[in-house]
Coordinates of C-alpha atoms in Angstrom, one line a residue:
Chain A
X185 CA -112.9 -199.0 19.6
X186 CA -111.1 -199.4 22.9
X187 CA -114.3 -199.0 24.8
X188 CA -116.0 -201.7 22.8
X189 CA -113.2 -204.2 23.4
X190 CA -113.2 -203.3 27.1
X191 CA -116.9 -203.8 27.2
X192 CA -116.7 -207.2 25.4
X193 CA -113.9 -208.3 27.7
X194 CA -116.0 -207.4 30.7
X195 CA -119.1 -209.0 29.3
X196 CA -117.4 -212.3 28.5
X197 CA -115.9 -212.5 32.1
X198 CA -112.5 -213.0 30.6
X199 CA -110.5 -212.1 33.7
X200 CA -112.7 -214.4 35.9
X201 CA -112.2 -217.2 33.4
X202 CA -108.4 -216.7 33.5
X203 CA -108.5 -217.0 37.3
X204 CA -110.6 -220.1 37.1
X205 CA -108.2 -221.6 34.6
X206 CA -105.4 -221.3 37.2
X207 CA -107.4 -223.2 39.7
X208 CA -108.6 -225.7 37.2
X209 CA -105.0 -226.5 36.2
X210 CA -104.1 -227.3 39.8
X211 CA -107.0 -229.7 40.0
X212 CA -105.0 -232.1 37.7
X213 CA -101.6 -231.4 39.1
X214 CA -100.0 -233.7 41.8
X215 CA -101.2 -232.8 45.3
X216 CA -98.9 -230.7 47.4
X217 CA -100.2 -232.0 50.7
X218 CA -99.0 -235.0 52.6
X219 CA -100.9 -237.6 54.6
X220 CA -99.8 -236.2 57.9
X221 CA -99.7 -238.8 60.6
X222 CA -98.3 -241.4 58.3
X223 CA -95.8 -239.1 56.5
X224 CA -94.3 -235.8 57.6
X225 CA -92.6 -232.9 56.0
X226 CA -88.8 -233.2 56.1
X227 CA -87.2 -232.2 59.3
X228 CA -83.9 -230.3 59.5
X229 CA -81.0 -231.8 61.5
X230 CA -81.0 -228.5 63.4
X231 CA -84.6 -228.9 64.4
X232 CA -85.4 -227.7 67.9
X233 CA -88.1 -229.8 69.4
X234 CA -88.5 -231.6 72.7
X235 CA -85.6 -231.7 75.2
X236 CA -83.5 -234.6 76.2
X237 CA -80.4 -235.2 78.5
X238 CA -77.7 -237.3 77.0
X239 CA -75.3 -239.9 78.4
X240 CA -71.7 -240.8 77.5
X241 CA -71.3 -244.2 75.7
X242 CA -70.3 -245.8 79.0
X243 CA -73.7 -244.9 80.5
X244 CA -72.5 -242.0 82.7
X245 CA -74.8 -239.0 82.4
X246 CA -73.1 -236.0 80.8
X247 CA -74.6 -233.3 82.9
X248 CA -72.2 -231.9 85.5
X249 CA -74.6 -229.3 87.0
X250 CA -72.7 -226.3 85.7
X251 CA -76.0 -224.5 85.4
X252 CA -75.1 -222.7 82.2
X253 CA -78.4 -223.7 80.7
X254 CA -80.3 -222.4 83.7
X255 CA -78.4 -219.1 83.5
X256 CA -78.8 -218.7 79.8
X257 CA -82.5 -219.6 79.6
X258 CA -84.4 -216.5 78.6
X259 CA -87.7 -217.9 79.8
X260 CA -86.4 -219.2 83.1
X261 CA -87.8 -222.6 82.2
X262 CA -85.0 -224.7 83.7
X263 CA -84.6 -225.4 87.4
X264 CA -81.5 -227.2 88.6
X265 CA -80.5 -228.4 92.1
X266 CA -77.1 -230.0 92.6
X267 CA -75.2 -232.0 95.2
X268 CA -72.2 -234.3 95.4
X269 CA -73.3 -237.8 94.3
X270 CA -73.5 -240.2 97.2
X271 CA -71.5 -243.0 95.5
X272 CA -68.4 -241.1 94.4
X273 CA -68.8 -237.5 95.5
X274 CA -69.0 -236.1 91.9
X275 CA -71.0 -233.0 91.3
X276 CA -74.3 -234.0 89.8
X277 CA -77.8 -232.6 89.5
X278 CA -80.4 -233.8 92.0
X279 CA -83.1 -232.1 90.1
X280 CA -83.4 -231.0 86.5
X281 CA -86.8 -229.7 85.6
X282 CA -87.9 -228.1 82.4
X283 CA -91.2 -226.4 82.2
X284 CA -92.4 -227.0 78.6
X285 CA -95.0 -224.2 78.9
X286 CA -92.3 -221.6 79.7
X287 CA -89.8 -222.9 77.2
X288 CA -89.6 -220.9 74.0
X289 CA -87.4 -223.4 72.2
X290 CA -84.7 -220.9 71.4
X291 CA -82.0 -223.5 71.7
X292 CA -79.7 -221.4 73.9
X293 CA -79.5 -224.3 76.5
X294 CA -78.1 -226.6 73.9
X295 CA -75.8 -223.9 72.5
X296 CA -74.4 -223.2 75.9
X297 CA -73.9 -226.7 77.2
X298 CA -70.2 -227.4 77.4
X299 CA -70.6 -231.2 77.6
X300 CA -73.4 -231.6 75.0
X301 CA -75.8 -232.9 77.6
X302 CA -79.0 -231.0 77.2
X303 CA -80.2 -231.2 73.6
X304 CA -83.3 -230.3 71.6
X305 CA -84.3 -233.4 69.7
X306 CA -86.3 -233.3 66.5
X307 CA -89.4 -234.6 68.2
X308 CA -92.3 -232.2 67.7
X309 CA -95.4 -234.4 68.4
X310 CA -96.0 -234.7 72.1
X311 CA -98.8 -234.0 74.5
X312 CA -99.7 -233.8 78.1
X313 CA -102.7 -235.3 79.7
X314 CA -102.7 -234.0 83.3
X315 CA -102.0 -230.8 85.0
X316 CA -98.3 -230.6 86.0
X317 CA -97.1 -232.9 83.3
X318 CA -95.7 -229.9 81.5
X319 CA -92.8 -230.0 83.9
X320 CA -90.5 -232.7 82.8
X321 CA -88.0 -234.1 85.3
X322 CA -84.5 -235.5 85.1
X323 CA -85.4 -239.2 84.8
X324 CA -87.8 -238.3 82.0
X325 CA -85.2 -236.2 80.2
X326 CA -82.6 -239.0 80.5
X327 CA -85.1 -241.6 79.3
X328 CA -85.7 -239.4 76.3
X329 CA -82.0 -239.2 75.7
X330 CA -81.6 -242.9 76.0
X331 CA -84.4 -243.6 73.6
X332 CA -83.4 -241.3 70.9
X333 CA -79.6 -241.2 71.3
X334 CA -79.0 -242.6 67.8
X335 CA -80.9 -239.9 66.0
X336 CA -79.6 -237.2 68.3
X337 CA -76.0 -238.2 67.7
X338 CA -76.5 -238.6 64.0
X339 CA -78.0 -235.1 63.7
X340 CA -75.2 -233.5 65.8
X341 CA -72.6 -235.3 63.7
X342 CA -74.1 -233.9 60.5
X343 CA -74.1 -230.4 61.8
X344 CA -70.8 -230.6 63.7
X345 CA -68.9 -228.4 61.2
X346 CA -71.2 -225.5 61.8
X347 CA -71.3 -225.4 65.5
Chain B
X12 CA -130.3 -198.2 72.9
X13 CA -132.3 -195.3 74.3
X14 CA -129.5 -193.0 73.2
X15 CA -129.8 -193.9 69.6
X16 CA -133.4 -193.1 69.3
X17 CA -134.2 -189.4 69.6
X18 CA -137.5 -187.9 70.7
X19 CA -139.1 -188.0 67.3
X20 CA -138.4 -191.7 67.1
X21 CA -135.8 -191.4 64.4
X22 CA -132.8 -193.8 64.7
X23 CA -129.5 -191.9 65.0
X24 CA -126.0 -193.3 64.9
X25 CA -125.3 -196.3 67.0
X26 CA -122.2 -197.9 68.3
X27 CA -120.9 -201.3 67.2
X28 CA -118.2 -203.5 68.4
X29 CA -115.8 -205.3 66.0
X30 CA -113.8 -207.9 67.7
X31 CA -111.7 -208.6 69.9
X32 CA -112.5 -212.1 68.6
X33 CA -113.3 -211.6 65.0
X34 CA -112.0 -213.8 62.1
X35 CA -111.3 -210.8 60.0
X36 CA -109.5 -208.8 62.7
X37 CA -106.1 -210.6 62.2
X38 CA -105.7 -211.2 65.9
X39 CA -107.1 -209.5 68.9
X40 CA -108.2 -206.1 67.6
X41 CA -111.2 -204.4 69.0
X42 CA -112.8 -201.6 67.0
X43 CA -115.5 -199.5 68.5
X44 CA -117.4 -198.0 65.6
X45 CA -120.0 -195.3 65.5
X46 CA -122.3 -196.2 62.6
X47 CA -125.0 -194.4 60.6
X48 CA -126.7 -197.3 59.0
X49 CA -123.9 -199.2 57.3
X50 CA -121.7 -196.1 57.1
X51 CA -119.0 -195.5 59.6
X52 CA -118.9 -192.1 61.3
X53 CA -116.1 -192.7 63.7
X54 CA -113.8 -195.6 64.4
X55 CA -111.8 -196.2 67.5
X56 CA -109.2 -198.9 67.7
X57 CA -108.6 -200.5 71.1
X58 CA -105.3 -202.2 71.4
X59 CA -103.4 -203.9 74.1
X60 CA -105.1 -207.3 74.3
X61 CA -101.9 -209.1 73.3
X62 CA -99.6 -206.9 75.4
X63 CA -96.8 -209.1 76.8
X64 CA -94.5 -206.4 78.0
X65 CA -91.6 -207.3 75.7
X66 CA -89.9 -204.0 76.1
X67 CA -90.0 -204.2 79.9
X68 CA -89.0 -207.8 79.9
X69 CA -85.9 -206.9 77.8
X70 CA -84.7 -204.7 80.7
X71 CA -84.4 -207.7 83.0
X72 CA -82.4 -209.9 80.7
X73 CA -78.9 -209.9 79.2
X74 CA -78.9 -208.5 75.7
X75 CA -78.8 -211.8 73.8
X76 CA -81.7 -213.3 75.7
X77 CA -84.3 -211.0 74.1
X78 CA -83.4 -212.0 70.5
X79 CA -85.9 -214.9 70.7
X80 CA -88.6 -212.5 71.9
X81 CA -88.1 -210.3 68.9
X82 CA -89.3 -213.1 66.7
X83 CA -92.5 -213.1 68.6
X84 CA -93.3 -209.4 68.0
X85 CA -94.3 -209.5 64.4
X86 CA -94.6 -213.2 64.1
X87 CA -94.9 -213.3 60.3
X88 CA -91.7 -211.3 59.7
X89 CA -89.5 -212.9 62.3
X90 CA -85.9 -212.2 61.2
X91 CA -86.5 -208.6 60.3
X92 CA -87.4 -207.9 63.9
X93 CA -84.3 -209.7 65.1
X94 CA -82.3 -207.6 62.6
X95 CA -83.4 -204.3 64.1
X96 CA -82.6 -205.4 67.6
X97 CA -79.3 -207.0 66.8
X98 CA -78.3 -203.9 64.8
X99 CA -79.0 -201.7 67.8
X100 CA -76.7 -203.8 70.0
X101 CA -74.0 -203.9 67.3
X102 CA -74.1 -200.1 67.0
X103 CA -73.7 -199.7 70.7
X104 CA -71.0 -202.2 71.1
X105 CA -69.3 -201.0 67.9
X106 CA -68.8 -204.3 66.1
X107 CA -69.4 -205.0 62.4
X108 CA -70.3 -208.6 61.4
X109 CA -68.3 -210.3 58.7
X110 CA -69.3 -209.8 55.0
X111 CA -70.9 -213.1 54.6
X112 CA -73.1 -212.6 57.7
X113 CA -74.3 -209.4 56.2
X114 CA -75.2 -211.1 53.0
X115 CA -77.0 -213.9 54.8
X116 CA -79.0 -211.2 56.7
X117 CA -79.9 -209.5 53.5
X118 CA -80.9 -212.8 52.0
X119 CA -83.1 -213.7 55.0
X120 CA -84.6 -210.3 55.3
X121 CA -85.9 -210.8 51.8
X122 CA -87.0 -214.4 52.5
X123 CA -88.9 -212.9 55.4
X124 CA -90.4 -210.2 53.3
X125 CA -91.8 -212.8 50.9
X126 CA -93.1 -214.8 53.8
X127 CA -94.9 -211.8 55.2
X128 CA -96.3 -210.7 51.9
X129 CA -97.6 -214.2 51.2
X130 CA -99.3 -214.2 54.5
X131 CA -100.7 -210.8 53.7
X132 CA -101.9 -211.6 50.2
X133 CA -103.5 -214.9 51.4
X134 CA -105.3 -213.4 54.4
X135 CA -106.3 -210.2 52.7
X136 CA -107.8 -212.1 49.8
X137 CA -109.5 -214.5 52.1
X138 CA -111.0 -211.7 54.1
X139 CA -112.4 -210.2 50.8
X140 CA -113.7 -213.5 49.6
X141 CA -111.0 -215.1 47.5
X142 CA -110.2 -218.4 49.1
X143 CA -107.9 -219.9 46.5
X144 CA -105.1 -217.4 46.8
X145 CA -104.7 -218.3 50.5
X146 CA -104.0 -221.9 49.6
X147 CA -101.5 -221.1 46.9
X148 CA -99.7 -218.5 49.1
X149 CA -99.4 -220.9 51.9
X150 CA -97.8 -223.5 49.7
X151 CA -95.0 -221.1 48.9
X152 CA -94.8 -220.1 52.6
X153 CA -94.2 -223.8 53.4
X154 CA -91.3 -223.9 51.0
X155 CA -89.7 -220.8 52.6
X156 CA -90.3 -222.1 56.1
X157 CA -88.2 -225.2 55.1
X158 CA -85.4 -222.7 54.5
X159 CA -85.9 -221.1 57.9
X160 CA -85.9 -224.6 59.4
X161 CA -82.8 -225.6 57.5
X162 CA -80.7 -222.7 58.9
X163 CA -82.1 -222.2 62.3
X164 CA -84.0 -225.3 63.3
X165 CA -87.4 -223.7 63.6
X166 CA -90.0 -222.8 61.0
X167 CA -90.9 -219.5 62.6
X168 CA -89.1 -218.3 65.7
X169 CA -85.6 -218.5 64.4
X170 CA -83.3 -216.8 66.9
X171 CA -80.8 -216.8 64.1
X172 CA -79.3 -213.4 64.0
X173 CA -76.8 -212.6 66.8
X174 CA -74.8 -209.5 67.6
X175 CA -71.7 -210.0 65.5
X176 CA -73.2 -212.1 62.8
X177 CA -75.5 -215.1 62.5
X178 CA -75.6 -218.2 64.6
X179 CA -74.6 -220.9 62.0
X180 CA -73.5 -220.9 58.4
X181 CA -76.0 -222.1 55.7
X182 CA -76.2 -225.9 55.5
X183 CA -74.6 -227.6 52.6
X184 CA -77.4 -230.1 52.4
X185 CA -81.1 -229.3 52.1
X186 CA -83.5 -231.4 54.0
X187 CA -85.3 -233.9 51.7
X188 CA -88.7 -235.7 51.7
X189 CA -88.5 -239.3 52.8
X190 CA -90.0 -242.2 50.9
X191 CA -93.4 -243.3 52.0
X192 CA -96.2 -245.5 50.7
X193 CA -97.8 -242.6 48.9
X194 CA -94.7 -240.9 47.6
X195 CA -92.0 -242.9 46.1
X196 CA -89.9 -243.3 42.9
X197 CA -90.6 -240.7 40.3
X198 CA -93.0 -238.9 42.6
X199 CA -90.5 -238.5 45.3
X200 CA -87.9 -237.4 42.9
X201 CA -90.1 -234.7 41.7
X202 CA -90.8 -233.5 45.2
X203 CA -87.0 -233.5 46.0
X204 CA -86.0 -232.0 42.7
X205 CA -84.9 -228.7 44.2
X206 CA -83.5 -230.3 47.3
X207 CA -80.7 -232.3 45.7
X208 CA -78.1 -229.6 46.4
X209 CA -77.4 -227.1 49.1
X210 CA -79.8 -224.8 50.7
X211 CA -78.7 -222.0 48.3
X212 CA -79.4 -224.2 45.3
X213 CA -82.9 -224.7 46.7
X214 CA -83.4 -221.0 47.3
X215 CA -82.2 -220.2 43.8
X216 CA -84.7 -222.7 42.3
X217 CA -87.4 -221.2 44.4
X218 CA -86.7 -217.6 43.5
X219 CA -86.7 -218.4 39.8
X220 CA -89.9 -220.3 40.1
X221 CA -91.4 -217.7 42.4
X222 CA -91.9 -215.1 39.7
X223 CA -94.3 -217.5 37.9
X224 CA -96.1 -218.1 41.2
X225 CA -96.6 -214.3 41.6
X226 CA -98.0 -214.3 38.0
X227 CA -100.6 -216.8 39.2
X228 CA -101.6 -214.7 42.2
X229 CA -101.9 -211.7 39.9
X230 CA -103.9 -213.8 37.5
X231 CA -106.3 -214.6 40.3
X232 CA -106.6 -211.1 41.7
X233 CA -105.2 -208.1 39.7
X234 CA -107.9 -207.9 37.0
X235 CA -110.6 -209.8 39.0
X236 CA -113.7 -207.5 39.1
X237 CA -114.7 -208.6 42.6
X238 CA -111.3 -207.9 43.9
X239 CA -111.3 -204.5 42.2
X240 CA -114.7 -203.6 43.5
X241 CA -113.5 -204.3 47.0
X242 CA -110.2 -202.5 46.9
X243 CA -110.2 -199.7 44.2
X244 CA -110.9 -196.3 45.8
X245 CA -111.1 -197.8 49.3
X246 CA -109.1 -196.1 52.0
X247 CA -107.4 -193.5 49.9
X248 CA -104.4 -192.0 51.7
X249 CA -103.0 -188.8 50.2
X250 CA -99.2 -188.4 50.3
X251 CA -99.5 -185.5 52.8
X252 CA -101.8 -187.6 55.0
X253 CA -99.4 -190.5 54.8
X254 CA -96.5 -188.3 56.0
X255 CA -98.7 -186.7 58.7
X256 CA -99.9 -190.1 60.0
X257 CA -96.4 -191.5 60.3
X258 CA -96.9 -194.2 57.7
X259 CA -94.0 -196.3 56.5
X260 CA -93.5 -199.2 54.2
X261 CA -96.1 -200.2 51.6
X262 CA -98.6 -197.9 53.2
X263 CA -96.4 -194.9 52.3
X264 CA -95.2 -196.2 49.0
X265 CA -98.8 -197.0 48.0
X266 CA -99.4 -193.2 48.2
X267 CA -96.6 -192.6 45.7
X268 CA -93.8 -191.6 48.0
X269 CA -90.6 -193.4 47.1
X270 CA -89.3 -194.0 50.6
X271 CA -87.5 -197.3 51.5
X272 CA -84.9 -197.6 54.2
X273 CA -83.1 -200.2 52.1
X274 CA -82.4 -197.5 49.6
X275 CA -82.4 -194.3 51.6
X276 CA -80.4 -195.5 54.6
X277 CA -78.9 -198.8 53.4
X278 CA -78.0 -201.4 56.0
X279 CA -76.6 -204.9 55.7
X280 CA -75.8 -205.3 52.0
X281 CA -78.7 -203.5 50.4
X282 CA -76.4 -200.8 48.9
X283 CA -74.8 -203.5 46.8
X284 CA -77.9 -205.3 45.4
X285 CA -79.9 -204.1 42.5
X286 CA -83.7 -203.6 43.0
X287 CA -86.5 -201.1 42.4
X288 CA -88.9 -199.5 44.9
X289 CA -92.4 -200.1 43.6
X290 CA -94.7 -197.1 44.2
X291 CA -98.4 -196.5 43.8
X292 CA -100.1 -193.5 42.4
X293 CA -103.6 -193.3 44.0
X294 CA -103.0 -194.5 47.6
X295 CA -106.0 -196.8 47.7
X296 CA -106.1 -200.5 48.8
X297 CA -105.6 -201.6 45.2
X298 CA -102.4 -199.6 44.8
X299 CA -101.0 -201.0 48.0
X300 CA -101.8 -204.5 46.8
X301 CA -99.9 -203.8 43.6
X302 CA -97.0 -202.4 45.6
X303 CA -96.8 -205.4 47.8
X304 CA -97.0 -207.9 44.9
X305 CA -94.2 -206.0 43.1
X306 CA -92.2 -206.1 46.3
X307 CA -92.4 -209.8 46.2
X308 CA -90.9 -209.8 42.7
X309 CA -88.2 -207.5 43.8
X310 CA -87.4 -209.7 46.8
X311 CA -87.0 -212.6 44.4
X312 CA -84.5 -210.5 42.5
X313 CA -82.5 -209.7 45.6
X314 CA -82.5 -213.3 46.8
X315 CA -81.0 -214.4 43.5
X316 CA -78.2 -211.8 43.8
X317 CA -77.5 -212.8 47.4
X318 CA -77.4 -216.5 46.5
X319 CA -75.0 -215.7 43.8
X320 CA -72.6 -213.9 46.1
X321 CA -72.9 -216.4 48.9
X322 CA -72.1 -219.3 46.6
X323 CA -68.9 -217.7 45.5
X324 CA -67.7 -216.4 48.8
X325 CA -67.4 -218.8 51.7
X326 CA -66.1 -217.3 55.0
X327 CA -66.9 -216.7 58.6
X328 CA -70.4 -215.8 59.6
X329 CA -69.5 -214.6 63.2
X330 CA -67.0 -212.2 64.5
X331 CA -64.1 -213.5 66.5
X332 CA -64.5 -211.2 69.4
X333 CA -65.1 -213.5 72.3
X334 CA -66.4 -210.7 74.5
X335 CA -69.5 -210.6 72.3
X336 CA -69.7 -213.9 70.4
X337 CA -68.9 -217.4 71.8
X338 CA -65.8 -219.2 70.6
X339 CA -66.1 -222.4 68.5
X340 CA -67.3 -225.4 70.2
X341 CA -64.2 -227.5 69.6
X342 CA -62.0 -224.6 70.9
X343 CA -64.0 -224.5 74.0
X344 CA -63.3 -228.2 74.7
X345 CA -59.5 -227.7 74.2
X346 CA -58.6 -224.3 75.4
X347 CA -58.9 -222.9 79.0
X348 CA -59.1 -219.3 77.6
X349 CA -62.0 -220.2 75.4
X350 CA -63.8 -222.1 78.2
X351 CA -63.6 -219.0 80.4
X352 CA -65.0 -216.8 77.6
X353 CA -67.7 -219.4 77.1
X354 CA -68.8 -219.4 80.7
X355 CA -68.6 -215.6 81.1
X356 CA -70.6 -215.0 78.0
X357 CA -73.4 -217.5 78.7
X358 CA -73.8 -216.6 82.4
X359 CA -73.7 -212.8 82.4
X360 CA -73.7 -211.9 78.7
X361 CA -71.6 -208.9 77.6
X362 CA -71.6 -205.4 78.9
X363 CA -72.5 -202.7 76.4
X364 CA -70.9 -199.2 76.6
X365 CA -73.3 -196.6 78.0
X366 CA -75.1 -194.7 75.3
X367 CA -78.2 -194.7 73.2
X368 CA -78.9 -195.6 69.7
X369 CA -81.7 -196.2 67.2
X370 CA -81.5 -198.9 64.6
X371 CA -84.2 -199.3 62.0
X372 CA -84.8 -201.8 59.3
X373 CA -87.3 -201.8 56.4
X374 CA -89.5 -204.6 57.8
X375 CA -92.1 -205.9 55.4
X376 CA -94.8 -203.8 57.1
X377 CA -92.8 -200.6 57.3
X378 CA -90.0 -199.2 59.4
X379 CA -89.3 -201.4 62.4
X380 CA -87.0 -199.7 64.7
X381 CA -85.3 -200.4 68.0
X382 CA -84.3 -197.6 70.3
X383 CA -82.0 -198.7 72.9
X384 CA -80.4 -197.0 75.9
X385 CA -77.6 -198.7 77.8
X386 CA -76.1 -197.6 81.1
X387 CA -73.1 -199.8 80.7
X388 CA -74.5 -202.9 82.3
X389 CA -75.1 -206.3 80.7
X390 CA -78.8 -205.6 80.3
X391 CA -80.4 -202.8 78.3
X392 CA -81.6 -199.8 80.4
X393 CA -84.5 -199.2 78.1
X394 CA -85.6 -200.8 74.8
X395 CA -88.3 -199.2 72.8
X396 CA -89.6 -200.9 69.7
X397 CA -91.1 -198.8 66.9
X398 CA -93.7 -201.1 65.4
X399 CA -95.0 -200.0 62.0
X400 CA -98.4 -201.6 62.6
X401 CA -99.0 -199.4 65.7
X402 CA -98.6 -196.2 63.7
X403 CA -100.7 -197.5 60.9
X404 CA -103.5 -198.7 63.1
X405 CA -103.8 -195.4 64.9
X406 CA -104.6 -193.8 61.5
X407 CA -107.7 -196.0 61.0
X408 CA -110.2 -193.3 61.8
X409 CA -108.7 -190.9 59.3
X410 CA -108.6 -193.4 56.5
X411 CA -111.8 -195.4 57.1
X412 CA -114.4 -193.0 58.5
X413 CA -117.0 -192.4 55.8
X414 CA -116.6 -195.9 54.3
X415 CA -119.0 -198.8 54.6
X416 CA -118.7 -201.6 57.2
X417 CA -117.2 -204.2 54.8
X418 CA -114.5 -201.7 53.8
X419 CA -113.1 -201.9 57.3
X420 CA -112.2 -205.5 56.6
X421 CA -110.4 -204.4 53.4
X422 CA -108.6 -201.7 55.4
X423 CA -107.5 -204.0 58.2
X424 CA -106.2 -206.3 55.5
X425 CA -104.3 -203.6 53.7
X426 CA -102.7 -202.3 57.0
X427 CA -101.2 -205.8 57.3
X428 CA -101.7 -205.8 61.0
X429 CA -100.1 -208.3 63.3
X430 CA -100.9 -207.8 66.9
X431 CA -97.7 -209.2 68.2
X432 CA -96.0 -206.0 67.2
X433 CA -98.9 -203.6 67.6
X434 CA -99.4 -204.5 71.3
X435 CA -95.8 -205.7 71.8

């Protein structure tokens, strides 16, 4: 008897039909996918994307060239030169380069920064068009910081309790 | 060509190359196969095409700097690799993370196991001709990657475990979908249904629902005749063979040996959670499939237990030993002492007492171990990583010779190879 039922099950393709039923059900369910460029998946406040250098509210750059980020970078992606600033003799960076090809986005630079200057923003869509553009310089980083300061500050504020 | 035709004009065995760029090779695997018609006589894996020298690189960096590189070994079970490395450091330094950190690690090891097995079930089924499973498996992967992102900030390379605990506590708010032209109102509410509460609420909802999702994968594969034709009796590994070939993880359990480091040498909080070790009987690809599917269910069970504990017991997630772990950010801004620790720790790291140790975790693919020698400096003297995939791949001649060419694809799938860890 068992063999007969087994044979019938096999003949009627029952297990294949069961599999097809699963896929058929999904045909009528709401789609899981999003229309990517127009809408994106939610992004965490801790997201580690493109880098930026921040400024204090009075416009003064935060970075004091302590070079902690340079020391802590596992990929040696950060290069810093520093000198006293001509106007007031404060210690500042004269060069702050990040090689985006070397960077592994581990977030150690942000973690180590004692003045919250270097941050990883939640920007993940960016590209380069010419050779050499992978090295982003200090003016570019500061411009990023200026442009996205609002969202950077909001994300840091939301996560402040955990840091 | 001349070699393969003997004097009587008969065609003898010939050599065929599989990979290094082959869609079914799961990365950069090159197999040199000696074939007799469509039957394989001898199979010779060539590895090293993705060699990045992680072990050697680790010798040139302070201990913490290599955590991020551990993610990139087996890049589908990221946090388990970190766990082995971080445990090795902890054993040498002699620190124990706080309870909550250990529970978080247990939780994320299991999340990682599900991530890995979903990748495996999807790609293995895809290799053998079942496209749909891949799509469903990646849907669930997406949900778990959101969890990764919520705690660590990245979807894959987390750098979340640290010697002495984990980097940050679990977030109280889960990230939510934003309104758009295509998703609003009721639709948006449905998408955010699990995301109303904390990350733990989200994981709990996921783990409960996940059992039904596994039912669906099983519906699609377990009884499916094509799937069975491709996997039953393919690559049988006897228990003795499995021991002799140094197999671990599902490869060993598929052969009926009940060996799981989580039970036999418990680490983190595995001694306190309740779960079963699924084992196979026959040791073929189909049994290993069943073992892995069951492991996903067990992982779901463990996740629920971890979520339960973590909800009830708030507390620190990092030790307060400023020689190993940095002080709190606010303290650093106020206290000179903390600032000094901060600078010392981030510039030169910490020195680890001289000695050697081996720390292993039950990674989704098998035993992932980290053997570490320290000479007392702030960098490891030597790090060796025991990757399960390497041991498994080296047995491919024993398991696959005598099979047909398409069975190689089934075997590579069942080995669950990731070349990040095989080549290191």
